[in-house]
Structure formats: structure tokens, C-alpha cells
């Protein structure tokens, strides 16, 4: 009996040892890639914003240090989010969603301010924030909760569509009313991603996506400004001093970098030639200063991040976890693709930042918080898988 007991203890130790490296490996590389992108982004923000920061603050590094502060705060929130058990996210998802919705509505009060034609910001004292960034997380938590319930208890397709449309209307509707179609589009993509990875039926996904696409088409054709942006893609840059100014200078900056770039800090476009150089068009500055090597490295980092997120989805044992991580993946990777496509003039200007890299405190903190939730899903999966494996030996 003593020998048998010793054997069981050894088997438990072996199983625990085998399981942990796999789990720790995914989490380790998630931290490496995410913190690598954030660190690189902080460096590029400091470079891209040095001219405008000097004009505004009499210091070329003012915006860079400010972004560094947000990065540190975001990483701390990522650590905190990773330590919260997954069951609490599922349990409190409705309350977080209602809270995010209430904050989102504040943009239509005197606290709301308009930036670049979009009323999607709050200014309280000397601080400003974009509540739609936190709504992304709250929305995905609710979609994942719905997906988990619907997966267990299949409703009629019509009933599912109505539920999801109501949820999308509450989450995305106020963002559209604030004329921020770019953020609303990313939220719609993330919503669809959460449905797909949550095992929602194709009829529901296609019907839901078709209805959202019809709404997006309506908002585009009813806005002369949005129509002009789309038409400018085929206009060859005719409106140089108008709508084509930013896209053209973004492409020129990207192209001028060549293979290795002009060197860190040596961008010419950031000298007031490229609006939002540290935000929506930071990919152009990366190309100008670090060349093709720098831009390809960034794209490869996002590819590695997407592979890691897919691995988390595969081992997540619950529909809630799979749906949640799937939505976060489509949000961050999809937004990165949209941002890069805009810089390459494959899409009209939408005003969405490059995730984990562009300057923007709210956007950076929300992305890092979301990655913390991903790690919480991973740890929950590892805990359950480890328990299942040990129970087999006990049996």
C-alpha cells in the first residue's frame, strides 16, 4: 500500500509537471508579446510626438512620459485582471455592462466633448477618456454570457437574433450616435468574433452580420463626409489640401523609409506634415523611421499574438471563455488590420488607433485590461484541465 501510495504521488507530480510548462509557456509568451508591443509603442510614441509635445509643453518628451504612465497603469491593471477568477467575470458581467452603458451616455451631457467630429469623449477636470473603449470589454462579457446560455439551451434563430441585436443596439448605438463609425465598426467585428467562437449557429451569425452591415451602409451613404472619404480612395489624391492630406502624407512617410528607415527620431512627417502621427498614423512613422523591417516586425508580432490567443481558445473548457477570448482577439487583431489598411490607403480614414502601440490612455488601458482577462481565462482552463487529469489517476 505504501508503494502504491508513493506511485500515485509520483504520477500526480509528473502530470502536474507536464501540464504546467504548457500552461506557463502560453502565458509567458503572452506577457512577452504584449509587453513588447507596449514597450515598442511607448518608444515610437515618444519619437512621433516629440515635435507637437515640444510646441505644447516645451518638452519633446512630455507626451512620451505621459504615455509611459498610462502603459504602467495598464500593465498593473492587466496583472490585476489576470488574478480575478473567471467565474466573477461571468457573474458580474451584467453589472459591468450597465455601468459602462451609463458612462457611455455621459458623452451626451456637458461632460462630453467632440474630437475630430466624433462626440465620444468625456472630459473631467484635466483628464479625458473614451468610454467606448471600456464598453468593448463590457459588451464582450455580455456576449460571452449570452453565448454560454444559448449554447446550453438552444433558442429559435429569430429569438437569438433579437437578443443579440438588442444587446448590440445598447452597446454600439450610443457610439454611432456620437458619429464614431470607426469604433462602432470595430465593436461590431468583435461582437461577431465572440459569436463565432462561442459556437453560435451560422444562421444567427450571418443574419446578425447582414443586419449590422445594412446599418453601416446606411450611415455611410447618409454622411457626405464619409462618402467623400471612400471616393477619395480612387481619386488619386485630388483633394491634396483637404481629405487627401493625411492619407497621402501617411503613404509618403511609409514609403520614404525604404528597407531600414531613416533612423529612430529622424521622421520628417512628424514635423506637422502628418496629423495624428502618434495616434492613428503611427504605423507610417514606424515605416519612415524603421523601414520595412520595422513594419514587418510589428505585423509579425500581431500574428504571434493571434496564434497565442487561438491556443487559449482551443484549451478553454467553457463556452464563456472561448467566446470572450475570441471576441478580444477579433477586436485587437482586427483593429490592427484596419489601422494598417487605412495607412496603406486600402480603407478610408476611420480614426482607430493601432492597438497596444498608438498613443491614447483609455485605448491602451482597455486593451491591456482585456489581455489580463485572457490570462484569467487561460489560468482557469489550466486549473480545470489539471484537476481533470489528476482525477483520472485518483479514479
Tab-separated table of C-alpha atoms in Angstrom:
chain	number	residue	atom	x	y	z
A	1	UNK	CA	0.000	0.000	0.000
A	2	UNK	CA	2.864	2.301	0.763
A	3	UNK	CA	4.369	1.599	-2.639
A	4	UNK	CA	1.013	2.223	-4.334
A	5	UNK	CA	0.561	5.472	-2.487
A	6	UNK	CA	4.061	6.542	-3.489
A	7	UNK	CA	3.317	5.680	-7.103
A	8	UNK	CA	0.136	7.764	-7.056
A	9	UNK	CA	2.011	10.705	-5.602
A	10	UNK	CA	4.687	10.387	-8.268
A	11	UNK	CA	2.090	10.201	-11.027
A	12	UNK	CA	0.399	13.301	-9.671
A	13	UNK	CA	3.718	15.098	-9.661
A	14	UNK	CA	4.502	14.035	-13.215
A	15	UNK	CA	1.085	15.115	-14.501
A	16	UNK	CA	1.375	18.447	-12.684
A	17	UNK	CA	4.891	18.963	-14.070
A	18	UNK	CA	3.818	18.127	-17.630
A	19	UNK	CA	0.733	20.309	-17.563
A	20	UNK	CA	2.338	23.406	-16.087
A	21	UNK	CA	5.009	24.002	-18.749
A	22	UNK	CA	2.374	24.039	-21.464
A	23	UNK	CA	0.237	26.477	-19.491
A	24	UNK	CA	3.123	28.606	-18.384
A	25	UNK	CA	4.527	28.657	-21.908
A	26	UNK	CA	1.406	30.287	-23.383
A	27	UNK	CA	1.116	32.770	-20.544
A	28	UNK	CA	4.823	33.556	-20.669
A	29	UNK	CA	4.732	34.353	-24.381
A	30	UNK	CA	1.538	36.386	-23.974
A	31	UNK	CA	3.337	38.590	-21.467
A	32	UNK	CA	6.410	38.836	-23.714
A	33	UNK	CA	4.473	39.806	-26.860
A	34	UNK	CA	2.054	42.196	-25.163
A	35	UNK	CA	4.702	43.967	-23.093
A	36	UNK	CA	6.999	44.009	-26.118
A	37	UNK	CA	4.359	45.777	-28.215
A	38	UNK	CA	3.596	48.220	-25.403
A	39	UNK	CA	7.288	48.983	-24.820
A	40	UNK	CA	7.914	49.444	-28.518
A	41	UNK	CA	4.810	51.612	-28.782
A	42	UNK	CA	5.982	53.822	-25.922
A	43	UNK	CA	9.283	54.371	-27.709
A	44	UNK	CA	7.568	55.209	-31.006
A	45	UNK	CA	5.024	57.500	-29.330
A	46	UNK	CA	7.882	59.438	-27.710
A	47	UNK	CA	9.508	59.819	-31.124
A	48	UNK	CA	6.351	60.583	-33.126
A	49	UNK	CA	5.015	63.138	-30.620
A	50	UNK	CA	8.281	64.930	-29.873
A	51	UNK	CA	7.567	67.947	-32.110
A	52	UNK	CA	3.944	68.545	-31.108
A	53	UNK	CA	4.853	67.845	-27.478
A	54	UNK	CA	7.570	70.471	-27.553
A	55	UNK	CA	5.191	73.052	-29.018
A	56	UNK	CA	2.533	72.295	-26.407
A	57	UNK	CA	4.607	71.500	-23.313
A	58	UNK	CA	8.033	72.980	-24.032
A	59	UNK	CA	9.369	69.466	-23.668
A	60	UNK	CA	9.836	66.982	-26.530
A	61	UNK	CA	9.268	64.058	-24.168
A	62	UNK	CA	6.146	65.290	-22.344
A	63	UNK	CA	3.672	63.163	-24.311
A	64	UNK	CA	6.064	60.231	-24.266
A	65	UNK	CA	6.313	60.226	-20.474
A	66	UNK	CA	2.550	60.665	-20.215
A	67	UNK	CA	2.061	57.621	-22.427
A	68	UNK	CA	4.569	55.706	-20.309
A	69	UNK	CA	2.445	56.454	-17.261
A	70	UNK	CA	-0.620	55.026	-18.980
A	71	UNK	CA	1.394	51.977	-20.044
A	72	UNK	CA	2.482	51.292	-16.472
A	73	UNK	CA	-1.078	51.737	-15.205
A	74	UNK	CA	-2.337	49.424	-17.960
A	75	UNK	CA	0.158	46.689	-17.114
A	76	UNK	CA	-0.807	46.896	-13.438
A	77	UNK	CA	-4.471	46.545	-14.406
A	78	UNK	CA	-3.547	43.615	-16.645
A	79	UNK	CA	-1.915	41.906	-13.658
A	80	UNK	CA	-4.964	42.610	-11.506
A	81	UNK	CA	-7.410	41.398	-14.178
A	82	UNK	CA	-5.428	38.178	-14.620
A	83	UNK	CA	-5.734	37.388	-10.911
A	84	UNK	CA	-9.553	37.608	-10.824
A	85	UNK	CA	-11.204	34.164	-11.125
A	86	UNK	CA	-13.125	33.775	-14.381
A	87	UNK	CA	-16.397	32.963	-12.617
A	88	UNK	CA	-16.548	36.501	-11.245
A	89	UNK	CA	-16.379	37.986	-14.738
A	90	UNK	CA	-19.328	35.865	-15.783
A	91	UNK	CA	-21.264	36.599	-12.617
A	92	UNK	CA	-20.810	40.378	-12.702
A	93	UNK	CA	-20.977	40.848	-16.492
A	94	UNK	CA	-24.486	42.441	-16.407
A	95	UNK	CA	-23.459	44.973	-13.759
A	96	UNK	CA	-20.271	45.896	-15.625
A	97	UNK	CA	-22.283	46.290	-18.813
A	98	UNK	CA	-24.876	48.560	-17.200
A	99	UNK	CA	-22.109	50.637	-15.631
A	100	UNK	CA	-20.289	51.002	-18.955
A	101	UNK	CA	-23.554	51.948	-20.673
A	102	UNK	CA	-24.235	54.634	-18.088
A	103	UNK	CA	-20.765	56.123	-18.513
A	104	UNK	CA	-21.147	55.996	-22.312
A	105	UNK	CA	-24.327	58.072	-22.105
A	106	UNK	CA	-22.413	60.826	-20.308
A	107	UNK	CA	-20.855	61.871	-23.638
A	108	UNK	CA	-24.218	63.461	-24.463
A	109	UNK	CA	-24.084	65.621	-21.331
A	110	UNK	CA	-21.986	68.769	-20.805
A	111	UNK	CA	-19.148	66.446	-19.781
A	112	UNK	CA	-18.934	65.144	-23.355
A	113	UNK	CA	-16.569	66.736	-25.848
A	114	UNK	CA	-16.183	66.434	-29.609
A	115	UNK	CA	-12.843	65.331	-31.086
A	116	UNK	CA	-12.297	65.223	-34.866
A	117	UNK	CA	-16.058	65.357	-35.423
A	118	UNK	CA	-16.828	62.487	-33.028
A	119	UNK	CA	-18.621	63.074	-29.749
A	120	UNK	CA	-17.194	60.065	-27.992
A	121	UNK	CA	-15.060	61.593	-25.235
A	122	UNK	CA	-15.517	62.734	-21.653
A	123	UNK	CA	-13.508	65.497	-20.043
A	124	UNK	CA	-13.474	65.666	-16.260
A	125	UNK	CA	-11.158	68.300	-14.879
A	126	UNK	CA	-7.853	67.955	-16.680
A	127	UNK	CA	-8.477	64.338	-17.699
A	128	UNK	CA	-10.205	62.963	-20.779
A	129	UNK	CA	-11.311	59.411	-21.535
A	130	UNK	CA	-13.111	57.474	-24.227
A	131	UNK	CA	-15.860	55.392	-22.562
A	132	UNK	CA	-16.448	53.281	-25.677
A	133	UNK	CA	-13.107	51.563	-25.028
A	134	UNK	CA	-14.405	50.176	-21.737
A	135	UNK	CA	-17.743	49.388	-23.355
A	136	UNK	CA	-15.880	46.990	-25.666
A	137	UNK	CA	-14.879	44.845	-22.695
A	138	UNK	CA	-18.292	45.028	-21.028
A	139	UNK	CA	-20.026	44.207	-24.311
A	140	UNK	CA	-17.849	41.130	-24.897
A	141	UNK	CA	-18.504	39.905	-21.367
A	142	UNK	CA	-22.251	40.092	-22.035
A	143	UNK	CA	-21.992	38.458	-25.463
A	144	UNK	CA	-19.978	35.615	-23.933
A	145	UNK	CA	-22.612	35.226	-21.200
A	146	UNK	CA	-25.393	35.089	-23.792
A	147	UNK	CA	-23.432	32.624	-25.935
A	148	UNK	CA	-22.889	30.311	-22.966
A	149	UNK	CA	-26.614	30.292	-22.146
A	150	UNK	CA	-27.709	29.855	-25.766
A	151	UNK	CA	-25.213	27.032	-26.307
A	152	UNK	CA	-26.788	25.027	-23.466
A	153	UNK	CA	-30.380	25.950	-24.271
A	154	UNK	CA	-30.849	26.380	-27.995
A	155	UNK	CA	-33.357	29.098	-28.783
A	156	UNK	CA	-35.029	29.693	-32.117
A	157	UNK	CA	-32.834	31.584	-34.561
A	158	UNK	CA	-35.210	34.535	-34.563
A	159	UNK	CA	-35.157	34.788	-30.779
A	160	UNK	CA	-31.341	34.654	-30.749
A	161	UNK	CA	-31.070	37.382	-33.373
A	162	UNK	CA	-33.455	39.660	-31.478
A	163	UNK	CA	-31.478	39.203	-28.260
A	164	UNK	CA	-28.155	39.904	-29.909
A	165	UNK	CA	-29.500	42.884	-31.852
A	166	UNK	CA	-30.882	44.373	-28.639
A	167	UNK	CA	-27.521	43.916	-26.946
A	168	UNK	CA	-25.683	45.414	-29.930
A	169	UNK	CA	-28.080	48.336	-30.023
A	170	UNK	CA	-27.438	49.194	-26.386
A	171	UNK	CA	-23.660	48.755	-26.676
A	172	UNK	CA	-22.938	50.188	-30.132
A	173	UNK	CA	-25.907	52.512	-30.633
A	174	UNK	CA	-24.593	55.391	-28.458
A	175	UNK	CA	-21.208	55.191	-30.205
A	176	UNK	CA	-22.883	55.571	-33.592
A	177	UNK	CA	-24.986	58.461	-32.290
A	178	UNK	CA	-21.676	60.109	-31.380
A	179	UNK	CA	-20.687	59.773	-35.074
A	180	UNK	CA	-17.766	57.434	-34.318
A	181	UNK	CA	-18.385	54.867	-37.040
A	182	UNK	CA	-14.789	53.609	-36.880
A	183	UNK	CA	-15.053	52.499	-33.239
A	184	UNK	CA	-18.551	51.159	-33.865
A	185	UNK	CA	-17.239	49.044	-36.762
A	186	UNK	CA	-14.528	47.526	-34.587
A	187	UNK	CA	-17.110	46.775	-31.895
A	188	UNK	CA	-19.309	45.079	-34.498
A	189	UNK	CA	-16.388	42.906	-35.626
A	190	UNK	CA	-15.578	41.968	-32.022
A	191	UNK	CA	-19.234	41.145	-31.400
A	192	UNK	CA	-19.247	38.812	-34.414
A	193	UNK	CA	-16.000	37.198	-33.303
A	194	UNK	CA	-17.447	36.445	-29.871
A	195	UNK	CA	-20.500	34.850	-31.516
A	196	UNK	CA	-18.376	32.718	-33.838
A	197	UNK	CA	-16.009	31.371	-31.192
A	198	UNK	CA	-18.920	30.929	-28.788
A	199	UNK	CA	-20.403	28.276	-31.068
A	200	UNK	CA	-23.360	30.358	-32.258
A	201	UNK	CA	-25.194	28.895	-35.240
A	202	UNK	CA	-24.244	30.147	-38.685
A	203	UNK	CA	-27.813	31.260	-39.430
A	204	UNK	CA	-27.708	33.559	-36.429
A	205	UNK	CA	-24.226	34.901	-37.221
A	206	UNK	CA	-24.954	35.579	-40.902
A	207	UNK	CA	-28.333	37.177	-40.178
A	208	UNK	CA	-26.880	39.316	-37.406
A	209	UNK	CA	-23.907	40.331	-39.572
A	210	UNK	CA	-26.137	41.183	-42.516
A	211	UNK	CA	-28.315	43.459	-40.399
A	212	UNK	CA	-25.286	45.254	-38.935
A	213	UNK	CA	-23.783	45.647	-42.404
A	214	UNK	CA	-27.039	47.197	-43.638
A	215	UNK	CA	-26.966	49.694	-40.773
A	216	UNK	CA	-23.327	50.550	-41.527
A	217	UNK	CA	-24.150	51.068	-45.200
A	218	UNK	CA	-26.998	53.390	-44.250
A	219	UNK	CA	-24.807	55.518	-42.011
A	220	UNK	CA	-22.172	55.756	-44.745
A	221	UNK	CA	-24.460	56.838	-47.580
A	222	UNK	CA	-26.251	59.379	-45.383
A	223	UNK	CA	-22.972	61.122	-44.483
A	224	UNK	CA	-21.393	63.282	-47.211
A	225	UNK	CA	-18.105	63.342	-45.292
A	226	UNK	CA	-17.890	59.531	-45.124
A	227	UNK	CA	-18.810	59.232	-48.796
A	228	UNK	CA	-16.047	61.660	-49.752
A	229	UNK	CA	-13.537	59.632	-47.737
A	230	UNK	CA	-14.476	56.477	-49.618
A	231	UNK	CA	-14.445	58.196	-53.004
A	232	UNK	CA	-11.022	59.680	-52.269
A	233	UNK	CA	-9.514	56.178	-52.332
A	234	UNK	CA	-9.944	56.101	-56.109
A	235	UNK	CA	-9.421	59.800	-56.679
A	236	UNK	CA	-5.634	59.655	-56.796
A	237	UNK	CA	-5.197	62.350	-54.149
A	238	UNK	CA	-7.013	65.135	-55.996
A	239	UNK	CA	-8.077	66.880	-52.777
A	240	UNK	CA	-4.497	67.354	-51.556
A	241	UNK	CA	-5.223	70.202	-49.110
A	242	UNK	CA	-8.446	68.557	-47.887
A	243	UNK	CA	-9.391	64.958	-47.230
A	244	UNK	CA	-6.333	63.558	-49.040
A	245	UNK	CA	-3.765	65.481	-46.990
A	246	UNK	CA	-3.432	62.955	-44.165
A	247	UNK	CA	-3.664	59.744	-46.255
A	248	UNK	CA	-1.150	60.991	-48.824
A	249	UNK	CA	1.390	62.130	-46.269
A	250	UNK	CA	0.930	58.865	-44.413
A	251	UNK	CA	1.781	56.855	-47.532
A	252	UNK	CA	4.711	59.138	-48.385
A	253	UNK	CA	6.130	58.767	-44.879
A	254	UNK	CA	5.742	54.996	-45.030
A	255	UNK	CA	7.354	54.765	-48.466
A	256	UNK	CA	10.272	57.062	-47.672
A	257	UNK	CA	11.599	54.686	-45.021
A	258	UNK	CA	12.797	52.098	-47.511
A	259	UNK	CA	14.232	48.892	-46.085
A	260	UNK	CA	15.858	50.096	-42.852
A	261	UNK	CA	14.307	53.547	-42.360
A	262	UNK	CA	15.741	56.973	-41.652
A	263	UNK	CA	16.559	56.059	-38.056
A	264	UNK	CA	14.689	56.399	-34.786
A	265	UNK	CA	13.703	60.025	-34.214
A	266	UNK	CA	14.503	61.147	-37.769
A	267	UNK	CA	10.980	61.334	-39.172
A	268	UNK	CA	10.186	64.348	-41.318
A	269	UNK	CA	6.446	63.703	-41.468
A	270	UNK	CA	6.045	64.360	-37.740
A	271	UNK	CA	7.083	67.982	-38.317
A	272	UNK	CA	3.426	68.992	-38.741
A	273	UNK	CA	3.124	67.206	-42.094
A	274	UNK	CA	1.122	64.264	-40.787
A	275	UNK	CA	-1.858	64.814	-38.447
A	276	UNK	CA	-2.255	62.245	-35.640
A	277	UNK	CA	1.257	60.915	-36.269
A	278	UNK	CA	1.414	59.475	-32.751
A	279	UNK	CA	-2.141	58.086	-32.871
A	280	UNK	CA	-3.905	56.726	-35.933
A	281	UNK	CA	-0.884	57.097	-38.240
A	282	UNK	CA	1.918	55.861	-36.011
A	283	UNK	CA	2.402	52.927	-38.418
A	284	UNK	CA	3.566	55.485	-41.004
A	285	UNK	CA	6.165	56.833	-38.584
A	286	UNK	CA	7.326	53.284	-37.848
A	287	UNK	CA	7.814	52.740	-41.569
A	288	UNK	CA	9.599	56.051	-42.054
A	289	UNK	CA	11.994	55.669	-39.120
A	290	UNK	CA	12.490	51.890	-39.026
A	291	UNK	CA	11.684	50.962	-42.603
A	292	UNK	CA	10.191	47.769	-43.971
A	293	UNK	CA	11.984	45.783	-41.289
A	294	UNK	CA	10.168	47.717	-38.549
A	295	UNK	CA	6.702	47.451	-40.094
A	296	UNK	CA	7.047	43.752	-40.885
A	297	UNK	CA	8.247	43.117	-37.323
A	298	UNK	CA	5.105	44.782	-35.968
A	299	UNK	CA	2.888	42.691	-38.244
A	300	UNK	CA	4.698	39.511	-37.183
A	301	UNK	CA	4.170	40.426	-33.526
A	302	UNK	CA	0.413	40.670	-34.116
A	303	UNK	CA	0.486	37.320	-35.935
A	304	UNK	CA	2.246	35.694	-32.971
A	305	UNK	CA	-0.293	37.287	-30.620
A	306	UNK	CA	-3.174	35.909	-32.695
A	307	UNK	CA	-1.648	32.402	-32.625
A	308	UNK	CA	-1.332	32.566	-28.841
A	309	UNK	CA	-4.933	33.727	-28.489
A	310	UNK	CA	-6.138	30.879	-30.714
A	311	UNK	CA	-4.289	28.436	-28.445
A	312	UNK	CA	-6.083	29.922	-25.433
A	313	UNK	CA	-9.418	29.492	-27.220
A	314	UNK	CA	-8.617	25.859	-28.013
A	315	UNK	CA	-7.876	24.882	-24.420
A	316	UNK	CA	-10.613	26.976	-22.787
A	317	UNK	CA	-13.109	24.417	-21.406
A	318	UNK	CA	-16.168	26.702	-21.307
A	319	UNK	CA	-18.194	28.448	-23.988
A	320	UNK	CA	-17.966	31.655	-21.974
A	321	UNK	CA	-14.145	31.579	-22.059
A	322	UNK	CA	-13.933	30.667	-25.741
A	323	UNK	CA	-16.389	33.385	-26.744
A	324	UNK	CA	-14.727	36.021	-24.575
A	325	UNK	CA	-11.185	35.371	-25.826
A	326	UNK	CA	-12.446	35.081	-29.416
A	327	UNK	CA	-14.103	38.489	-29.191
A	328	UNK	CA	-10.988	40.063	-27.665
A	329	UNK	CA	-8.817	38.527	-30.385
A	330	UNK	CA	-11.010	39.841	-33.207
A	331	UNK	CA	-11.124	43.250	-31.510
A	332	UNK	CA	-7.359	43.708	-31.117
A	333	UNK	CA	-6.119	41.902	-34.229
A	334	UNK	CA	-8.997	43.174	-36.360
A	335	UNK	CA	-8.427	46.760	-35.240
A	336	UNK	CA	-4.712	46.406	-36.024
A	337	UNK	CA	-5.546	45.206	-39.532
A	338	UNK	CA	-7.986	48.083	-40.020
A	339	UNK	CA	-5.435	50.642	-38.836
A	340	UNK	CA	-2.719	49.274	-41.134
A	341	UNK	CA	-5.161	49.081	-44.071
A	342	UNK	CA	-6.065	52.750	-43.540
A	343	UNK	CA	-2.394	53.758	-43.573
A	344	UNK	CA	-1.874	51.763	-46.792
A	345	UNK	CA	-4.936	53.520	-48.307
A	346	UNK	CA	-6.796	50.235	-48.667
A	347	UNK	CA	-9.579	51.660	-46.492
A	348	UNK	CA	-10.878	55.179	-45.839
A	349	UNK	CA	-9.746	57.026	-42.727
A	350	UNK	CA	-11.712	55.594	-39.782
A	351	UNK	CA	-9.881	57.099	-36.816
A	352	UNK	CA	-8.961	53.903	-34.956
A	353	UNK	CA	-5.559	53.597	-33.222
A	354	UNK	CA	-3.039	50.786	-33.567
A	355	UNK	CA	-3.740	48.581	-30.502
A	356	UNK	CA	-1.062	48.447	-27.801
A	357	UNK	CA	1.156	50.872	-29.777
A	358	UNK	CA	-0.627	54.160	-30.542
A	359	UNK	CA	-0.821	56.987	-28.037
A	360	UNK	CA	-4.087	57.054	-26.124
A	361	UNK	CA	-4.517	56.329	-22.455
A	362	UNK	CA	-8.034	54.881	-22.476
A	363	UNK	CA	-7.421	52.678	-25.505
A	364	UNK	CA	-4.148	51.335	-24.127
A	365	UNK	CA	-5.563	50.625	-20.669
A	366	UNK	CA	-8.633	48.865	-22.083
A	367	UNK	CA	-6.519	46.654	-24.384
A	368	UNK	CA	-4.190	45.681	-21.541
A	369	UNK	CA	-7.139	45.001	-19.230
A	370	UNK	CA	-8.628	42.765	-21.920
A	371	UNK	CA	-5.359	40.848	-22.190
A	372	UNK	CA	-5.445	40.374	-18.426
A	373	UNK	CA	-8.885	38.801	-18.796
A	374	UNK	CA	-7.446	36.488	-21.474
A	375	UNK	CA	-4.831	35.306	-18.990
A	376	UNK	CA	-7.603	34.774	-16.418
A	377	UNK	CA	-9.339	32.507	-18.952
A	378	UNK	CA	-6.054	30.677	-19.552
A	379	UNK	CA	-5.433	30.143	-15.842
A	380	UNK	CA	-8.989	28.905	-15.362
A	381	UNK	CA	-8.501	26.430	-18.224
A	382	UNK	CA	-5.215	25.204	-16.828
A	383	UNK	CA	-6.724	24.763	-13.381
A	384	UNK	CA	-9.645	22.741	-14.718
A	385	UNK	CA	-7.509	20.656	-17.083
A	386	UNK	CA	-5.023	19.910	-14.316
A	387	UNK	CA	-7.816	18.857	-11.989
A	388	UNK	CA	-9.352	16.590	-14.631
A	389	UNK	CA	-6.025	14.889	-15.281
A	390	UNK	CA	-5.325	14.252	-11.607
A	391	UNK	CA	-8.829	12.910	-11.052
A	392	UNK	CA	-8.174	10.217	-13.658
A	393	UNK	CA	-5.304	8.860	-11.571
A	394	UNK	CA	-7.386	9.071	-8.424
A	395	UNK	CA	-10.099	7.027	-10.113
